[in-house]
Coordinates of C-alpha atoms in Angstrom, one line a residue:
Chain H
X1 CA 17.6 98.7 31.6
X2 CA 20.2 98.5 29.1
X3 CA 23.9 99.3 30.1
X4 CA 26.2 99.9 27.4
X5 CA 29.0 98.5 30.2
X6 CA 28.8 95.5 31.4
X7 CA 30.9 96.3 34.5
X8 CA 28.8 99.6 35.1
X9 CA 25.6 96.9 35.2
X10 CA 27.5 94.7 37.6
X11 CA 27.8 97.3 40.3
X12 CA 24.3 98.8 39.9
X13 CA 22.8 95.2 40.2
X14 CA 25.1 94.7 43.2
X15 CA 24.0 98.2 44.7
X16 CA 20.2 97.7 44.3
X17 CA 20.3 94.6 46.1
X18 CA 20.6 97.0 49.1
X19 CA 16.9 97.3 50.6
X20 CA 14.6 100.3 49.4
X21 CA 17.4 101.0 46.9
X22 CA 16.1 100.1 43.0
X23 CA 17.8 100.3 39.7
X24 CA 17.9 103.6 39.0
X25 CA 18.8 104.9 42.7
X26 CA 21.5 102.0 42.1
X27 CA 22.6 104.0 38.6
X28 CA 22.7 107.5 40.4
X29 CA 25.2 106.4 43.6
X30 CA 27.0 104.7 40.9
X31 CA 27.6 107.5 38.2
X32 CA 27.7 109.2 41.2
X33 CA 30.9 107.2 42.7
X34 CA 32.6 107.9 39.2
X35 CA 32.6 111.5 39.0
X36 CA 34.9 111.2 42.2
X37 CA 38.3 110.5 43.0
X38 CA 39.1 106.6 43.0
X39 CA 39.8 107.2 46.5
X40 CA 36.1 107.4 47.8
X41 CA 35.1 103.8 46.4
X42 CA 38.2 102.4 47.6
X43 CA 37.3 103.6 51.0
X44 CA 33.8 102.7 50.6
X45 CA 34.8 99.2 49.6
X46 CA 37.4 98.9 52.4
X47 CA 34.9 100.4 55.3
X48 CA 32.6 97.7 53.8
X49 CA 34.8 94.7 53.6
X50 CA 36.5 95.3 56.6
X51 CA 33.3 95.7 58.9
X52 CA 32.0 92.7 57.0
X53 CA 35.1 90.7 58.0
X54 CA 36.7 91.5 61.1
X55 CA 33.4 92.7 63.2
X56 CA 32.6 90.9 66.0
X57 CA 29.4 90.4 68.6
X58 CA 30.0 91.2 72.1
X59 CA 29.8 87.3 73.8
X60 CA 27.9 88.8 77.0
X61 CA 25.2 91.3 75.0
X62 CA 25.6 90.6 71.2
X63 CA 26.3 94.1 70.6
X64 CA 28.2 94.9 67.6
X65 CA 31.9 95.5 68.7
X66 CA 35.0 95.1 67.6
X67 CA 36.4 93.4 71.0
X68 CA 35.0 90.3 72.4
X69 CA 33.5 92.3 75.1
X70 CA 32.1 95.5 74.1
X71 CA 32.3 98.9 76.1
X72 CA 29.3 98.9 78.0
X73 CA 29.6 95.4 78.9
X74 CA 33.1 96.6 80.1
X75 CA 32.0 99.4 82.3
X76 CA 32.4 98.7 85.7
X77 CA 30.3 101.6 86.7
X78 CA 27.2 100.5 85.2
X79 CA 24.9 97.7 86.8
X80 CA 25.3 94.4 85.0
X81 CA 22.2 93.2 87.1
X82 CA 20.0 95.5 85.2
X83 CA 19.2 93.9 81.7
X84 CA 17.3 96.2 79.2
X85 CA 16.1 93.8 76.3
X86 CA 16.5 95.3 72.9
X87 CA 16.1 93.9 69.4
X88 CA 19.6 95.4 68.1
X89 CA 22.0 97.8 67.7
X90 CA 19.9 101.0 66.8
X91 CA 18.0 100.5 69.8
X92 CA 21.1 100.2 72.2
X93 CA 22.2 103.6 70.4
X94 CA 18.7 104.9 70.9
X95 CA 18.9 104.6 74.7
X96 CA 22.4 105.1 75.2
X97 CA 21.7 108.6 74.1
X98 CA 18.9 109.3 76.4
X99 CA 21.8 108.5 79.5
X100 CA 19.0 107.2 81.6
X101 CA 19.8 103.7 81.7
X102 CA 22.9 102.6 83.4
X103 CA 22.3 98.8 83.4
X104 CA 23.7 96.9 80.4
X105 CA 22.0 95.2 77.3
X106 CA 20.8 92.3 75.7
X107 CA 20.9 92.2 72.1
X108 CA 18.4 89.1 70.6
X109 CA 18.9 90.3 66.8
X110 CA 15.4 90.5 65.6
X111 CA 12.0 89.7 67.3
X112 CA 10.2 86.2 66.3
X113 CA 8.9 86.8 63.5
X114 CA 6.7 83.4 61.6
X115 CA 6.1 85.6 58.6
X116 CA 10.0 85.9 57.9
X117 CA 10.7 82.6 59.7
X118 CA 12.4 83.8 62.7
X119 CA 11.6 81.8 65.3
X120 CA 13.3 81.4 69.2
X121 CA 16.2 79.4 68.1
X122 CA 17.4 82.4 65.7
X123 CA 17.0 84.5 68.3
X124 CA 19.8 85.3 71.4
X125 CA 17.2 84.2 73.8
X126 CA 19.0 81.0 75.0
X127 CA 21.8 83.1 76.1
X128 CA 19.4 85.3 78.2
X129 CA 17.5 82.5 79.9
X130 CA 21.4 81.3 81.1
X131 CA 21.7 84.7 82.6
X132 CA 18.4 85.1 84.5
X133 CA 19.3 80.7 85.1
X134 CA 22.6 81.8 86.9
X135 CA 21.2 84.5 88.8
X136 CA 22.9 87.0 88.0
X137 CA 20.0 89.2 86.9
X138 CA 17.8 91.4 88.9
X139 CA 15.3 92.9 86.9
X140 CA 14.9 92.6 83.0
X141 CA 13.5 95.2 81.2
X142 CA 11.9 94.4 78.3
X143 CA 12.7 97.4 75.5
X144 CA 11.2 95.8 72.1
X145 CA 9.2 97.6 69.6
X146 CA 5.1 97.7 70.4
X147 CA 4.5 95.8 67.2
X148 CA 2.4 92.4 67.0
X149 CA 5.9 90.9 66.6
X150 CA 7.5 92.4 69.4
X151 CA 4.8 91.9 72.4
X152 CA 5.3 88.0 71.0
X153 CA 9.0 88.2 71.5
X154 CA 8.3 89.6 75.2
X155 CA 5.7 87.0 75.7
X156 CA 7.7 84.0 74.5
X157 CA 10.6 85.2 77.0
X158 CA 8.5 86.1 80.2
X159 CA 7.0 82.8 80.2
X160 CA 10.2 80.7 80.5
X161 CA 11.6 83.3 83.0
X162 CA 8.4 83.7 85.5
X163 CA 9.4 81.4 87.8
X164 CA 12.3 82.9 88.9
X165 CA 12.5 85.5 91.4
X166 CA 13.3 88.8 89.3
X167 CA 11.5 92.2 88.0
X168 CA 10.6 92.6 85.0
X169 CA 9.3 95.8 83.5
X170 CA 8.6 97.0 79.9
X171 CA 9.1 100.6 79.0
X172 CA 6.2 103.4 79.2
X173 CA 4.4 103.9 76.3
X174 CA 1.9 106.9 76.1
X175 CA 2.4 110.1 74.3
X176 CA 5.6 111.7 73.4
X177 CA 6.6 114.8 75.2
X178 CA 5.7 117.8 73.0
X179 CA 2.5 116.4 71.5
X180 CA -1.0 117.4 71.0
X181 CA -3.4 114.8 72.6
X182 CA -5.8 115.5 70.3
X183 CA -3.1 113.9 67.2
X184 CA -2.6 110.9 69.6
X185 CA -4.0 107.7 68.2
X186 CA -6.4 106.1 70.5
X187 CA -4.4 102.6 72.1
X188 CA -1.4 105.3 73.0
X189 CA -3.8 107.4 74.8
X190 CA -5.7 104.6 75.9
X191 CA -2.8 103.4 77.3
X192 CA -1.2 106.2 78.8
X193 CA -4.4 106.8 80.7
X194 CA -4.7 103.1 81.9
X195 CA -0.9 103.6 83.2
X196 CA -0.8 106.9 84.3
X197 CA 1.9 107.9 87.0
X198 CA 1.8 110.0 90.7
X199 CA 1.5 113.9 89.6
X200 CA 4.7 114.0 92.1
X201 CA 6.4 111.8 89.9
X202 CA 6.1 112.9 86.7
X203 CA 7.6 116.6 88.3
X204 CA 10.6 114.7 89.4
X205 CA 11.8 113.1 86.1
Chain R
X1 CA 25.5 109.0 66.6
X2 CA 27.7 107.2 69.0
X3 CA 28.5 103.9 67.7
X4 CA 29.7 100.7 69.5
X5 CA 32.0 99.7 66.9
X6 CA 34.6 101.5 65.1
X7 CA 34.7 99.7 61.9
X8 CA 30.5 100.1 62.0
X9 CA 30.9 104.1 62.4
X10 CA 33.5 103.5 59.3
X11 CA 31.0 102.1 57.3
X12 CA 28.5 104.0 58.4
X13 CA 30.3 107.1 57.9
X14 CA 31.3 105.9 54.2
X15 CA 28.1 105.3 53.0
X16 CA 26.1 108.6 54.1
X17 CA 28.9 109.9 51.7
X18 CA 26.8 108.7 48.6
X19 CA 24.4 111.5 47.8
X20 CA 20.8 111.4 49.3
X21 CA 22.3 108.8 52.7
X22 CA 22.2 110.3 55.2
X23 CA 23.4 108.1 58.8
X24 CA 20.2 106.4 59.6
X25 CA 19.8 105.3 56.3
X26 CA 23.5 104.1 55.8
X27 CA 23.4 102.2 59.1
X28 CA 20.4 100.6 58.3
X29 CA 22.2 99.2 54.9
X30 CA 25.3 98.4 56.9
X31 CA 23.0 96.6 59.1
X32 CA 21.5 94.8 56.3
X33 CA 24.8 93.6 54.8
X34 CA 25.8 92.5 58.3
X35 CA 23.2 90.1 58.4
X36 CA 23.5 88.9 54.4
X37 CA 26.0 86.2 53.5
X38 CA 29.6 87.5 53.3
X39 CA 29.9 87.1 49.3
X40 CA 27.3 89.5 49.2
X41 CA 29.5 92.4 50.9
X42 CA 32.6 90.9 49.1
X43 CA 30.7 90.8 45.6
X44 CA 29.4 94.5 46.5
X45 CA 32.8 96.2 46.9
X46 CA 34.5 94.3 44.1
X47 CA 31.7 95.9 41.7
X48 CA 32.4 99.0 42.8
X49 CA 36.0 98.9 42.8
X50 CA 36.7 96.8 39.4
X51 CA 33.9 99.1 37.9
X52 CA 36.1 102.6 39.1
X53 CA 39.3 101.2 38.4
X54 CA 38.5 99.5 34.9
X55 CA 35.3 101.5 33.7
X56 CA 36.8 103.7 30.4
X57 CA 34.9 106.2 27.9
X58 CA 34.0 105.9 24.6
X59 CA 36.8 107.8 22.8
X60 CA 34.6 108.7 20.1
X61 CA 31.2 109.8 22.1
X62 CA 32.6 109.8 25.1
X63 CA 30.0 107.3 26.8
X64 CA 30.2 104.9 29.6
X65 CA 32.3 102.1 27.8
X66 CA 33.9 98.8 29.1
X67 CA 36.3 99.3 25.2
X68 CA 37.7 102.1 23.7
X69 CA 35.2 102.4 21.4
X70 CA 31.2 102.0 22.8
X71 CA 29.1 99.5 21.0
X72 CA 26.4 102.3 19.5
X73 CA 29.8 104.0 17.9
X74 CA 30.8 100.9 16.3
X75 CA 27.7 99.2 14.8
X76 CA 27.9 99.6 11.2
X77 CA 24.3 100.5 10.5
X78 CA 23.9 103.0 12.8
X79 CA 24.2 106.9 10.8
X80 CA 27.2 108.8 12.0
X81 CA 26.4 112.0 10.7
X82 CA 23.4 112.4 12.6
X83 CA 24.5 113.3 16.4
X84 CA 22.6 113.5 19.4
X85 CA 24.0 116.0 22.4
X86 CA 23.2 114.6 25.4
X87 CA 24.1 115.0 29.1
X88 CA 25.4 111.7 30.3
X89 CA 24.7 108.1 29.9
X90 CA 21.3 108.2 31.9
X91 CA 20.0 110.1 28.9
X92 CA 21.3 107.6 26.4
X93 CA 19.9 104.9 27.7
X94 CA 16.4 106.7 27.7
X95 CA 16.5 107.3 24.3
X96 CA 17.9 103.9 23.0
X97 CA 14.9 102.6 25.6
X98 CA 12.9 104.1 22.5
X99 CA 14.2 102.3 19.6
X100 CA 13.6 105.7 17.4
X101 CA 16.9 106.8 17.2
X102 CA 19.2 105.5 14.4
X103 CA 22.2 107.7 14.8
X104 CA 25.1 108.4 17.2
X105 CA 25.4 109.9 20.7
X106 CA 27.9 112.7 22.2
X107 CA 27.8 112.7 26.2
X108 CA 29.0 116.3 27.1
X109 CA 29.1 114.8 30.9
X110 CA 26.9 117.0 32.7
X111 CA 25.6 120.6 31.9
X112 CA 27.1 124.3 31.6
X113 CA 26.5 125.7 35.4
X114 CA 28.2 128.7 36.8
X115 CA 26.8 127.6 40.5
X116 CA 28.2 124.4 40.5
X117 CA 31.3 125.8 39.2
X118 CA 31.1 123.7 35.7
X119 CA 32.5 125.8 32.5
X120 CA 32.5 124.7 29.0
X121 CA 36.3 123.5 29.7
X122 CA 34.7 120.8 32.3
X123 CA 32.4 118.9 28.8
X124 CA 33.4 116.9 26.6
X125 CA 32.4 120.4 24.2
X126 CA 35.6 120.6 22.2
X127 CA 35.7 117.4 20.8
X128 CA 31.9 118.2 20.2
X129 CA 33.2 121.4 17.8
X130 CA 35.9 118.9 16.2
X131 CA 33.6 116.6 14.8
X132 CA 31.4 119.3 13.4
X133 CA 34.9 121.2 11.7
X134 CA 35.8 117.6 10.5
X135 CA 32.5 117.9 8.4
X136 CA 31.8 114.3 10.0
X137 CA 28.2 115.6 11.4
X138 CA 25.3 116.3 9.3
X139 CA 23.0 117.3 11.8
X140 CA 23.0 118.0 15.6
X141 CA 19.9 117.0 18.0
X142 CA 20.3 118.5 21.0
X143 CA 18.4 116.6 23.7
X144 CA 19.6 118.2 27.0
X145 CA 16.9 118.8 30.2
X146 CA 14.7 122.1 29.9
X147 CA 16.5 124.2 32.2
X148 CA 18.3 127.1 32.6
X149 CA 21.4 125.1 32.3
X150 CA 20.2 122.7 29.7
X151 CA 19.5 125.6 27.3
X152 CA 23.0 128.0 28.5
X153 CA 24.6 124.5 27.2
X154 CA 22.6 124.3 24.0
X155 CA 23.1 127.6 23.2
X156 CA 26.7 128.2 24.0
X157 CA 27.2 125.2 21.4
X158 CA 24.9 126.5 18.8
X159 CA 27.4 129.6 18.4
X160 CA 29.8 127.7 17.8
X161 CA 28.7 126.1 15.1
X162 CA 26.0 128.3 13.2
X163 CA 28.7 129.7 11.3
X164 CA 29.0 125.1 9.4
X165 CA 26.5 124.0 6.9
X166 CA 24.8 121.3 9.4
X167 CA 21.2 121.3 10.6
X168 CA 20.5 121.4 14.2
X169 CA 17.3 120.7 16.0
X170 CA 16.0 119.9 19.7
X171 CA 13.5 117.5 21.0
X172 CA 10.1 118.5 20.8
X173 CA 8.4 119.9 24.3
X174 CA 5.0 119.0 24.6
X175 CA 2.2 117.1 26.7
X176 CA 3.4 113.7 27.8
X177 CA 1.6 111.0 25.4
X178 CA -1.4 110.3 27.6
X179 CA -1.5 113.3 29.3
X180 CA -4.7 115.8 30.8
X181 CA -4.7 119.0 29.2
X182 CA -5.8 120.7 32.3
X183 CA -3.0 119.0 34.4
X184 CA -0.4 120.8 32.0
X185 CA 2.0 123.5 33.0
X186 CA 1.7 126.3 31.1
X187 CA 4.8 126.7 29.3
X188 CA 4.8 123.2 28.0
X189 CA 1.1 123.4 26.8
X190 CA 2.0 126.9 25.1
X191 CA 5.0 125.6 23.6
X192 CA 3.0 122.6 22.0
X193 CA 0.6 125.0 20.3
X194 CA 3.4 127.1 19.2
X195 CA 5.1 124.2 17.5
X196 CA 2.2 122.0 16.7
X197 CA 2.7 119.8 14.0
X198 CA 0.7 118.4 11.0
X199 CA -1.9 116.6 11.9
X200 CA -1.2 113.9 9.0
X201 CA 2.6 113.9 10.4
X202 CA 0.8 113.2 13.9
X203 CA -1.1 110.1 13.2
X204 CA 1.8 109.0 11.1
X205 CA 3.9 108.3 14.3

């Protein structure tokens, strides 16, 4: 691409370093930004450089927050000896909005990963291993995505944490209320017919 | 979307602004620049801000400029009587992606379109007129997009100016170099046997 602006290159070089965004998606937010008032960028850029700078992790889950101890972590009502084991933030959000789950989180950041060279030590499992170390969890429930990566992550962790005395779980996987059995692929079926639950139970939840 | 963080739901909220983001997508970039080096958020927003501050127009074609006057405008061996109407700067650097064109741009900045609330008065179509009342413009290639608005634009310029001694033209329409016959619409494929050219003018290009 040829720009007849050098500064107009600049900022779509900058923008399709984003993932899944490439030049020209870069050149239409762009173009896009300068057809409106200066305002919008300078908010963009301020939202952006202010998150960037001043966000902080919660020290007990990881979570993104911007105190040192985020609002779940905060809650008194909710049970801190209940640990739900997510990979980050979207996943928090994801259950939070379900408002079945009234434990609190632990954020790790990613799953291990040797492709992408993540390994353990990049990971917040130390911190988590401290927890269940100092008692002060009950059951830990292991809420990673069902990916090669993921059961490795859950793997790695259950194995340093077996010998103490606490539950762990991992969430249900089978088919998703709504859907057609017959669209279901087979491990999810498989699965969910391996691990099927009391008739009684399922008509209570 | 309830979000831990108020600077994140800033972000967030910031970027599903740019059209085509919507929030999952915007968090997952905010995400992304969360776990990049700081520079690269800090680079990001000064791009976008130096380019919307600083960015001007060509005076003289009205282009995407970082000087008064654009680089096309001022080389000396490109023909300034020869114009070509275009839409904005997407469009010129298509056509200077092609090397065939030897002469000078006008960007009218978008197209004639009643539903989007954009009148003659919002183009750069006055200035258009001027240079053709000057007697600067020998001829006038209009190279908008084939649509509705494309030709309203087209032809609410050509009234204006069939009454000056300058020839006008439009890029051809026809099947894509390469292209099936049977795959063709058929407006495009009636068009190029409508305007079908010499064959001894074909093999020339």
């Amino acid at each position: 691409m040829d720009f007849s602006s050098k500064l107009l290159e600049n900022a779509v070089n900058e923008v399709s370093r984003l993932p899944g965004i490439g030049k020209r998606t870069a050149l239409r937010l762009v173009l896009h930004l300068l057809k409106q008032p200066t305002d919008h960028t300078k908010y963009l850029s301020e939202a952006l450089l202010h998150l960037r700078n001043d966000v902080k992790t919660c020290e007990k889950c990881h979570n993104i927050s911007d105190t040192t101890l985020c609002d779940i972590c905060n809650n008194p009502k909710r049970k801190p000896e209940i640990i739900c084991v997510v990979e980050d933030i979207r996943d928090v959000m994801a259950i939070e909005s379900t408002s079945q789950f009234n434990g609190l989180y632990h954020v790790l950041g990613g799953k291990i990963s040797p492709i992408e060279g993540i390994g353990p030590q990049n990971l917040q499992i130390e911190s988590l291993i401290n927890k269940v170390e100092k008692g002060e969890v009950k059951e830990l429930i292991f809420a990673l995505s069902s990916t090669m990566e993921g059961d490795t992550t859950n793997f790695y962790i259950f194995k340093q944490i077996e010998k103490f005395d606490i539950t762990t779980s991992t969430i249900a996987r089978g088919i998703s209320v709504g859907d057609e059995l017959e669209y279901a692929d087979e491990v999810t079926l498989g699965r969910s017919i391996v691990n099927r639950i009391p008739f009684e139970q399922s008509i209570r939840s």
